[in-house]
Amino acid sequence: MEGKLYLYPVWVRLWHWLNAMLCLLLIISGVSMQYSDPQYPLIRFDWAVSIHDIAGIILSLSYLFFILGNLLTPNGKQYLFRLKGYFRNIAKQARYYAFGIFKGEDPPFAITEDNKFNPLQRFSYVFIMYVCIPVIVITGWYLLYPEYFLHDIFGNRGLHITDIIHVVMGFLISLFFVVHVYFCTIGKTPLSNYRSMFNGWYEKH
Amino acid sequence: MRRSLYLTALLFIVILLLLQHQSISSQTAVEEPQRVYEFLDDNQECLKCHGQAYYYYYNDWIERDVKERMNPYRIVDSAQFYESNHWNFRCIDCHSEDYSDFPHPGELRMEPKYECIDCHGGDEDYAQYNFEGIEEEFHKSVHSSKHSADFTCWMCHNPHTYEINARSNENMKEFILYDNEICLSCHADVSKYQLLTNLDNPNILDKHGWLPNQGLHFKNVRCIECHAESNEILVAHNIQPKEKAVKRCVDCHSKNSLLLASLYRLQFTDERSIAGFTNAAMLEEAYIIGANRNYYLNRLSIGLFGLVLIFILIHAVLRMTLKHS
Ligand code: HEM
């Protein structure tokens, strides 16, 4: 397999597409609830609630699976990075996307089996997978069973604040979603990265 | 990385404190004029028996004191009585004076009771409550139309404990609970329910199984929000047949929530608050998905999203046009 790297093992691919579908469902049903309007329902409110609840529960499980996978296989190492000089590397990668890419420059960081993400990817994946998703999952469970949580610490405000955090995280994930889908078209051909996420083989530039 | 984490935590705490502060400052208590109880002694004549689980009386036949259990349905809680609207009454203002005899004369059982309207009807002092309007509404309700004479106002307004809440209680959770317990006094208690009907009492939890987070809902809305038609009267009394009950979630979970016209009508002001939430009055008590949106957060998120999309579009166009040059 010349010019190809096996970067995405089966479990990553399975998890990834499940995760993507769930996030899509959650975003659509979540937006539908937040902007619910009797005249123009995107999805009927009670259906949106059911879809959102069920997808959220499955997402929690799939997230556990992701964590376990990253703990038990070498894939987890891809998400670790050293702080020193990291922001400089991010800037370098950002500069490449902003200018270099149009001039036909080579990407500043080569993709290898030990280093499959560029600094910007790594940063965004870590931020999404280790900050946003856990926070949204935890606040989601709180919202699902508010009566079983310690309500009295913050009084009524507890639910309110939790809800806002949940919505803000959902917004960040939606942003990531569109950016991610777009950036994945930056590959050997616009579709090659998508193919990799199906067959596991990354095609080098 | 560390620093930004600390900063986020700090920001979070500051927001929390701000919100807490708001809720404290909104709890300014209204001072009530001191109540002067004139009839404590008179009423004690009755409450020495009816205020207790046990009572004593002198039995002439066997010539000694006898201790007996008071029928629980005949107990009047004196603390609640003196908190109630009718705290400044003697028992015998509403009941026959002959009750001072014991055993009570048998025919007293047939004593006709006053109705609210007998005292409150046409009285200017109570115009704000609109008793006539309420009575009319009540007569249209399922309760009255199905059980006309047996179902009186007293069925819901316990003569010895009823206390205005929705109008005067600042603590919304408390008056929601108060009002719902009125309904549940029958709908969760078959013995009172079957005073009026021989039907089985439908299980309220089962019948509302379609409502997610039932416990949360019942703590934050009243039964009458869904079951009564609201109009200009503060507390809706026209309980509708079950087919007409509110089942559409968006009737509450939307910007024009029906709760604004019922539960929150006293609190509701038409403006956005400083923090930019729609229907901010509700936020004092609850966060209702779809009905409480933050104006600034919404604008911000739509703006950011738009920017990102534009950025992507430009990037994509540039990539396509410059790629092979
Ligand atoms: C339909 C939507 C999505 C598509 C088409 C898509 C596509 C892809 C592709 C092609 C890759 C591998 C290539 C690369 O990163 O350069 C990838 C990797 C990744 N995506 Fe997505 N994605 C989607 C949604 C999501 C969502 C919603 C999340 C998280 C919330 C996510 C998180 C990730 C992560 C963490 C990786 C790295 C996986 C690893 O190898 O460990 N993706 N995605």
XYZ file of C-alpha atoms and ligand atoms in Angstrom:
573
model
C 0.000 0.000 0.000
C 2.180 2.794 -1.276
C 1.384 6.320 -0.055
C -1.073 5.048 2.485
C -1.046 4.768 6.268
C -3.371 2.621 8.366
C -4.462 5.271 10.862
C -8.016 4.409 11.794
C -8.529 0.955 13.322
C -11.946 -0.629 13.077
C -13.107 0.423 16.515
C -12.220 4.060 15.829
C -14.204 3.965 12.617
C -17.221 2.346 14.185
C -17.136 4.708 17.119
C -16.584 7.671 14.840
C -19.594 7.159 12.621
C -21.860 6.288 15.526
C -20.626 9.405 17.266
C -21.152 11.545 14.174
C -24.720 10.304 13.656
C -25.600 10.826 17.324
C -24.141 14.311 17.363
C -26.087 15.198 14.257
C -29.334 13.952 15.821
C -28.572 15.732 19.071
C -27.796 19.008 17.367
C -30.939 18.968 15.240
C -33.269 17.920 18.051
C -31.559 20.313 20.473
C -31.907 23.285 18.152
C -35.511 22.329 17.564
C -36.229 22.466 21.301
C -34.331 25.660 21.981
C -36.128 27.487 19.164
C -39.435 25.681 19.540
C -42.238 27.524 17.872
C -45.769 26.184 17.540
C -46.111 27.640 14.052
C -42.930 26.260 12.585
C -41.939 23.123 14.421
C -38.702 21.676 13.130
C -39.524 18.495 15.024
C -42.551 18.065 17.284
C -41.437 19.048 20.766
C -42.119 15.740 22.491
C -40.446 13.804 19.671
C -37.482 16.135 19.850
C -37.256 15.470 23.588
C -37.396 11.699 23.075
C -34.868 11.733 20.240
C -32.575 13.952 22.253
C -32.849 11.827 25.406
C -32.262 8.524 23.642
C -29.422 9.811 21.476
C -27.864 11.411 24.552
C -27.911 8.150 26.481
C -26.349 6.250 23.597
C -23.772 8.992 23.171
C -22.772 8.617 26.826
C -22.175 4.920 26.231
C -20.308 5.524 23.007
C -18.209 8.125 24.806
C -17.296 5.566 27.483
C -16.325 3.233 24.661
C -14.124 5.945 23.163
C -12.411 6.597 26.501
C -11.845 2.892 27.083
C -10.523 2.489 23.549
C -8.106 5.322 24.022
C -6.984 3.968 27.406
C -6.495 0.422 26.190
C -4.998 0.984 22.727
C -2.142 3.171 21.503
C -4.686 5.484 19.873
C -4.932 7.391 23.152
C -1.393 8.640 22.788
C -2.408 10.637 19.732
C -4.344 12.936 22.010
C -1.436 13.809 24.303
C 0.658 16.871 23.709
C 3.324 18.913 25.369
C 2.342 22.452 26.271
C 5.735 23.954 25.528
C 5.754 25.523 22.101
C 2.345 24.141 21.358
C 0.677 27.427 20.605
C 3.457 28.258 18.183
C 2.759 25.011 16.337
C -0.934 25.768 16.237
C -0.182 29.179 14.809
C 2.044 27.588 12.192
C -0.706 25.215 11.155
C -3.268 28.029 11.132
C -0.988 30.131 8.962
C -0.760 27.220 6.576
C -4.546 26.957 6.303
C -4.861 30.718 5.886
C -2.118 31.266 3.316
C 0.231 28.378 2.579
C -2.455 26.096 1.313
C -3.324 28.496 -1.473
C 0.286 28.772 -2.572
C 0.635 25.031 -2.841
C 3.048 24.784 0.136
C 3.459 21.447 1.885
C 1.690 21.139 5.234
C 4.088 22.099 8.053
C 3.563 18.852 9.975
C 3.793 15.517 8.208
C 1.216 12.891 9.070
C 2.813 9.697 10.402
C 1.529 6.682 12.231
C 2.801 8.058 15.534
C 1.505 11.524 14.855
C -1.698 11.367 12.880
C -3.104 14.746 13.831
C -1.685 18.124 13.012
C -1.462 20.509 16.009
C -4.711 22.268 15.193
C -6.569 18.995 14.788
C -5.138 17.684 18.019
C -6.114 20.786 19.891
C -9.664 20.768 18.592
C -10.144 17.028 19.058
C -8.863 17.223 22.644
C -11.007 20.254 23.378
C -14.106 18.612 21.939
C -13.565 15.074 23.212
C -12.101 15.829 26.648
C -13.858 19.070 27.555
C -17.036 19.673 25.589
C -18.383 16.127 25.324
C -17.850 15.195 28.988
C -19.357 18.467 30.161
C -22.335 18.144 27.858
C -22.841 14.502 28.877
C -22.756 15.314 32.588
C -25.018 18.347 32.328
C -27.286 16.282 30.090
C -27.731 13.618 32.739
C -28.434 16.310 35.271
C -31.164 17.683 33.034
C -32.546 14.211 32.456
C -32.949 13.494 36.166
C -32.975 16.877 37.864
C -34.984 15.504 40.755
C -32.218 13.093 41.790
C -29.440 15.611 41.894
C -28.578 17.909 44.726
C -30.890 20.707 43.852
C -30.421 22.656 46.986
C -26.836 23.711 46.561
C -27.733 26.305 44.009
C -31.501 26.347 44.459
C -33.541 26.775 41.323
C -30.577 28.345 39.685
C -28.849 24.983 39.528
C -31.013 23.797 36.692
C -30.871 27.109 34.953
C -27.086 27.343 34.977
C -26.751 23.706 34.000
C -29.027 24.320 31.069
C -27.012 27.286 29.865
C -23.747 25.370 30.101
C -25.371 22.532 28.195
C -26.588 24.838 25.454
C -23.262 26.654 25.149
C -21.390 23.360 24.853
C -23.888 22.207 22.249
C -23.208 25.355 20.326
C -19.434 24.815 20.439
C -19.879 21.244 19.251
C -22.092 22.407 16.382
C -19.394 24.881 15.377
C -16.772 22.166 15.561
C -19.060 19.967 13.504
C -19.248 22.231 10.478
C -15.606 23.238 10.670
C -14.575 19.603 11.023
C -16.684 18.432 8.107
C -15.207 21.157 5.980
C -11.594 20.601 7.029
C -11.910 16.920 6.296
C -12.277 17.845 2.660
C -8.675 19.041 2.789
C -6.891 15.906 1.774
C -5.399 14.268 -1.238
C -8.735 14.766 -2.922
C -11.768 16.352 -1.238
C -13.208 12.916 -0.570
C -10.109 10.964 0.353
C -10.286 11.708 4.106
C -13.858 10.504 4.172
C -12.811 7.331 2.424
C -10.121 6.879 5.097
C -12.684 7.019 7.840
C -14.461 4.126 6.110
C -11.554 1.879 5.121
C -8.982 2.987 7.673
C -6.268 3.939 5.206
C -5.044 7.511 5.147
C -3.949 8.707 1.678
C -0.861 10.888 1.715
C -0.707 14.075 -0.254
C -4.010 26.117 29.197
C -3.914 26.120 33.033
C -4.517 29.798 33.200
C -7.530 29.723 30.951
C -8.915 26.887 33.045
C -8.648 28.996 36.192
C -10.176 31.921 34.368
C -13.157 29.862 33.233
C -13.662 28.569 36.762
C -13.497 32.088 38.144
C -15.971 33.361 35.573
C -18.327 30.521 36.432
C -18.213 31.345 40.133
C -18.764 35.043 39.496
C -21.834 34.276 37.371
C -23.137 31.989 40.095
C -22.715 34.662 42.733
C -24.382 37.262 40.565
C -27.381 35.057 40.017
C -27.575 34.160 43.697
C -27.415 37.805 44.552
C -30.374 38.547 42.309
C -32.491 35.943 43.963
C -31.671 37.205 47.432
C -32.518 40.776 46.587
C -35.836 39.774 45.082
C -36.985 38.201 48.311
C -38.071 41.366 50.052
C -40.779 40.310 52.454
C -44.029 42.198 52.668
C -44.844 43.086 56.244
C -48.321 42.019 57.276
C -50.185 43.948 59.920
C -50.107 42.118 63.222
C -53.135 39.886 63.695
C -55.117 40.322 66.884
C -56.968 37.158 67.799
C -60.231 37.994 69.548
C -61.857 34.595 69.671
C -59.163 32.307 70.999
C -61.154 31.496 74.124
C -64.474 30.997 72.352
C -62.908 28.712 69.803
C -61.013 26.789 72.438
C -64.429 25.522 73.579
C -64.650 23.595 70.327
C -60.944 23.021 69.682
C -60.412 21.294 73.033
C -62.153 18.398 71.316
C -61.867 19.128 67.593
C -58.279 20.306 67.767
C -57.065 17.063 69.297
C -56.712 13.436 68.418
C -58.409 12.537 71.733
C -61.189 14.225 73.589
C -62.782 13.894 77.031
C -66.319 14.304 78.141
C -68.256 13.683 81.313
C -70.532 10.685 80.931
C -73.688 11.297 82.993
C -74.838 7.691 82.896
C -71.743 6.067 84.273
C -70.798 9.269 86.120
C -67.175 9.622 85.151
C -64.823 11.188 82.543
C -64.381 9.238 79.340
C -61.510 9.522 76.878
C -62.216 8.833 73.230
C -60.554 9.184 69.845
C -61.683 12.066 67.656
C -62.827 11.033 64.230
C -59.907 12.124 62.028
C -62.295 13.660 59.494
C -63.626 15.916 62.239
C -60.283 17.288 63.385
C -59.623 20.984 62.810
C -55.942 21.924 62.956
C -55.944 25.032 65.129
C -52.571 26.319 63.893
C -53.740 26.155 60.294
C -57.093 27.631 61.226
C -55.475 30.745 62.664
C -53.311 31.100 59.558
C -56.291 30.817 57.212
C -58.327 33.573 55.544
C -61.089 33.119 58.028
C -58.850 33.243 61.079
C -60.883 35.986 62.677
C -64.046 33.902 62.940
C -65.676 32.092 65.744
C -66.569 28.523 64.967
C -70.159 29.412 65.709
C -70.154 32.197 63.123
C -70.432 29.455 60.553
C -71.787 26.640 62.716
C -74.847 26.569 64.910
C -74.457 27.796 68.482
C -76.088 24.580 69.604
C -72.823 22.808 68.950
C -71.733 23.967 72.381
C -73.853 21.107 73.717
C -72.348 17.680 73.830
C -73.346 15.188 72.516
C -74.271 17.522 69.670
C -77.986 17.507 68.931
C -78.645 15.047 66.114
C -80.494 17.406 63.801
C -77.432 19.709 63.582
C -76.025 17.213 61.163
C -78.577 18.587 58.682
C -77.473 22.196 59.311
C -77.218 24.058 55.985
C -73.771 25.600 55.409
C -73.042 29.059 54.107
C -71.583 29.384 50.674
C -68.795 31.770 49.795
C -71.144 33.940 47.843
C -73.488 34.357 50.834
C -70.845 36.469 52.525
C -68.670 37.669 49.674
C -71.253 38.253 46.970
C -71.696 41.877 45.917
C -69.181 43.076 48.483
C -66.982 45.873 47.155
C -64.177 44.903 49.543
C -63.678 41.695 47.627
C -64.224 43.037 44.132
C -60.615 42.292 43.229
C -61.307 38.577 43.691
C -64.372 38.628 41.445
C -66.329 36.014 43.388
C -69.287 36.261 40.992
C -67.038 35.610 38.017
C -65.415 32.675 39.780
C -68.769 31.197 40.664
C -69.900 31.432 37.068
C -66.699 29.792 35.859
C -67.011 27.082 38.454
C -70.541 26.244 37.336
C -69.267 25.709 33.814
C -66.525 23.322 35.005
C -66.671 19.523 34.723
C -66.759 19.210 38.475
C -69.860 21.317 38.904
C -71.705 20.180 35.807
C -71.279 16.521 36.631
C -71.945 16.736 40.367
C -73.847 19.967 40.651
C -75.041 20.258 44.228
C -72.584 17.948 45.985
C -69.543 19.665 44.572
C -69.326 22.961 46.437
C -66.590 25.517 46.726
C -65.736 23.999 50.134
C -64.601 20.810 48.408
C -61.497 22.637 47.262
C -61.443 25.441 49.791
C -61.168 23.694 53.099
C -63.268 25.876 55.408
C -60.732 25.651 58.213
C -57.444 25.950 56.403
C -57.907 27.757 53.096
C -55.433 30.584 52.735
C -54.850 32.738 49.660
C -51.566 31.778 48.072
C -51.177 32.453 44.374
C -51.982 36.102 44.916
C -49.862 36.719 47.957
C -47.192 34.059 48.330
C -43.860 35.229 46.929
C -42.518 31.724 46.899
C -43.829 30.235 43.717
C -42.819 26.664 44.510
C -44.863 26.896 47.679
C -48.074 28.097 46.114
C -47.779 25.654 43.236
C -47.566 22.908 45.818
C -50.472 24.396 47.740
C -52.695 24.618 44.692
C -51.815 21.153 43.438
C -52.504 19.607 46.809
C -56.026 20.947 46.546
C -56.564 18.858 43.416
C -54.666 15.913 44.807
C -56.786 15.918 47.976
C -59.296 14.070 45.767
C -57.349 12.888 42.771
C -54.825 11.116 44.945
C -57.256 10.116 47.702
C -59.980 7.736 46.734
C -62.009 8.236 49.908
C -62.642 11.921 49.235
C -62.983 11.306 45.496
C -65.692 8.726 46.038
C -67.735 11.137 48.105
C -68.761 12.405 44.699
C -68.719 9.421 42.408
C -68.601 5.643 42.403
C -66.032 5.594 39.650
C -62.526 4.338 40.256
C -60.035 7.070 40.854
C -57.782 7.204 37.809
C -54.122 7.071 38.797
C -52.720 10.527 38.184
C -49.151 9.344 37.623
C -50.229 6.786 35.026
C -52.567 9.177 33.286
C -49.750 11.665 32.839
C -47.184 9.081 31.817
C -46.740 10.881 28.496
C -45.190 13.827 30.307
C -41.417 13.431 30.776
C -39.850 14.622 34.044
C -43.261 14.378 35.659
C -42.006 15.214 39.134
C -40.298 18.328 37.842
C -43.356 19.430 35.918
C -45.726 18.965 38.826
C -43.429 21.021 41.011
C -43.242 23.817 38.462
C -46.706 24.067 36.991
C -50.129 23.695 38.494
C -52.769 21.232 37.404
C -54.966 24.153 36.391
C -52.390 25.365 33.868
C -53.317 22.426 31.704
C -56.819 21.700 32.909
C -58.517 25.070 33.235
C -59.318 27.710 30.729
C -57.717 30.955 31.813
C -59.220 34.373 31.326
C -59.128 37.640 33.207
C -59.737 35.903 36.554
C -56.485 35.396 38.417
C -57.029 31.757 39.328
C -58.854 29.886 36.585
C -61.799 27.859 37.915
C -63.257 26.446 34.758
C -61.882 22.893 34.811
C -62.342 21.481 31.327
C -63.145 17.911 30.287
C -59.976 15.884 29.957
C -60.148 15.928 26.162
C -59.542 19.656 26.259
C -56.501 19.514 28.545
C -53.258 20.991 27.273
C -51.102 18.275 25.796
C -49.013 20.179 23.298
C -45.607 20.762 24.782
C -45.007 23.946 22.801
C -47.977 25.608 24.426
C -45.590 26.100 27.327
C -42.231 25.471 25.739
C -42.158 28.404 23.379
C -41.703 32.113 23.435
C -45.420 32.812 23.819
C -45.800 30.309 26.599
C -49.313 29.996 27.979
C -47.746 30.187 31.414
C -47.361 33.910 30.905
C -51.124 34.299 31.058
C -51.643 31.954 33.981
C -48.921 30.969 36.389
C -46.733 33.998 35.757
C -49.332 36.652 35.135
C -48.587 38.548 38.317
C -44.853 38.428 37.833
C -44.763 38.926 34.128
C -43.420 42.156 32.721
C -43.145 42.609 29.025
C -39.515 43.610 28.902
C -36.295 41.777 28.489
C -34.325 41.840 31.683
C -30.805 43.144 31.988
C -29.381 39.710 31.399
C -31.294 39.490 28.138
C -33.516 36.496 28.760
C -36.931 36.377 27.178
C -39.675 35.974 29.749
C -37.204 36.726 32.497
C -39.814 36.651 35.243
C -40.062 32.921 34.769
C -36.365 32.514 35.323
C -36.785 33.513 38.924
C -38.442 30.160 39.386
C -37.660 27.837 36.540
C -35.819 27.385 33.307
C -38.273 26.404 30.636
C -36.736 25.064 27.473
C -37.955 27.034 24.499
C -39.547 29.770 26.575
C -36.441 31.261 28.116
C -33.981 32.253 25.489
C -31.126 34.539 26.069
C -31.258 37.389 23.608
C -27.529 38.071 23.706
C -26.470 34.443 23.622
C -28.804 33.879 20.686
C -27.513 36.843 18.747
C -23.939 35.912 19.571
C -24.351 32.313 18.501
C -26.095 33.164 15.248
C -23.413 35.761 14.536
C -20.547 33.382 15.253
C -22.124 30.642 13.223
C -22.616 32.986 10.300
C -18.998 34.139 10.491
C -17.726 30.584 10.483
C -19.872 29.672 7.498
C -18.672 32.722 5.585
C -15.088 31.879 6.449
C -15.569 28.335 5.177
C -17.196 29.551 2.004
C -14.377 31.976 1.226
C -11.771 29.355 2.034
C -13.454 26.818 -0.215
C -13.798 29.244 -3.102
C -10.174 30.303 -2.775
C -9.056 26.684 -2.664
C -10.964 25.861 -5.805
C -9.841 28.871 -7.775
C -6.198 29.002 -6.652
C -5.446 25.312 -6.483
C -4.084 24.695 -9.964
C -2.613 28.115 -10.580
C -21.008 13.694 9.673
C -20.087 14.276 10.391
C -18.592 13.897 10.434
C -17.735 13.569 9.414
C -18.092 13.477 7.937
C -16.444 13.323 9.995
C -15.306 12.940 9.299
C -14.113 12.612 9.866
C -12.967 12.154 9.168
C -12.933 11.952 7.678
C -11.973 11.943 10.087
C -10.553 11.457 9.870
C -9.710 12.373 9.133
C -9.055 13.515 9.848
O -9.288 13.817 11.021
O -8.276 14.152 9.175
C -12.477 12.250 11.365
C -11.754 12.110 12.540
C -12.242 12.445 13.771
N -13.500 12.992 14.038
Fe -14.971 13.250 12.679
N -16.522 13.498 11.351
C -17.817 13.847 11.644
C -18.313 14.136 12.889
C -17.572 14.150 14.042
C -18.084 14.555 15.331
C -19.515 15.030 15.600
C -17.064 14.421 16.219
C -17.009 14.700 17.711
C -17.914 15.322 18.410
C -15.902 13.938 15.503
C -14.669 13.714 16.075
C -13.593 13.197 15.394
C -12.375 12.769 16.033
C -12.078 12.815 17.546
C -11.542 12.273 15.012
C -10.157 11.627 15.213
C -10.399 10.122 15.355
C -9.195 9.303 15.739
O -8.508 8.841 14.847
O -8.990 9.055 16.958
N -16.251 13.780 14.176
N -13.785 12.673 11.207
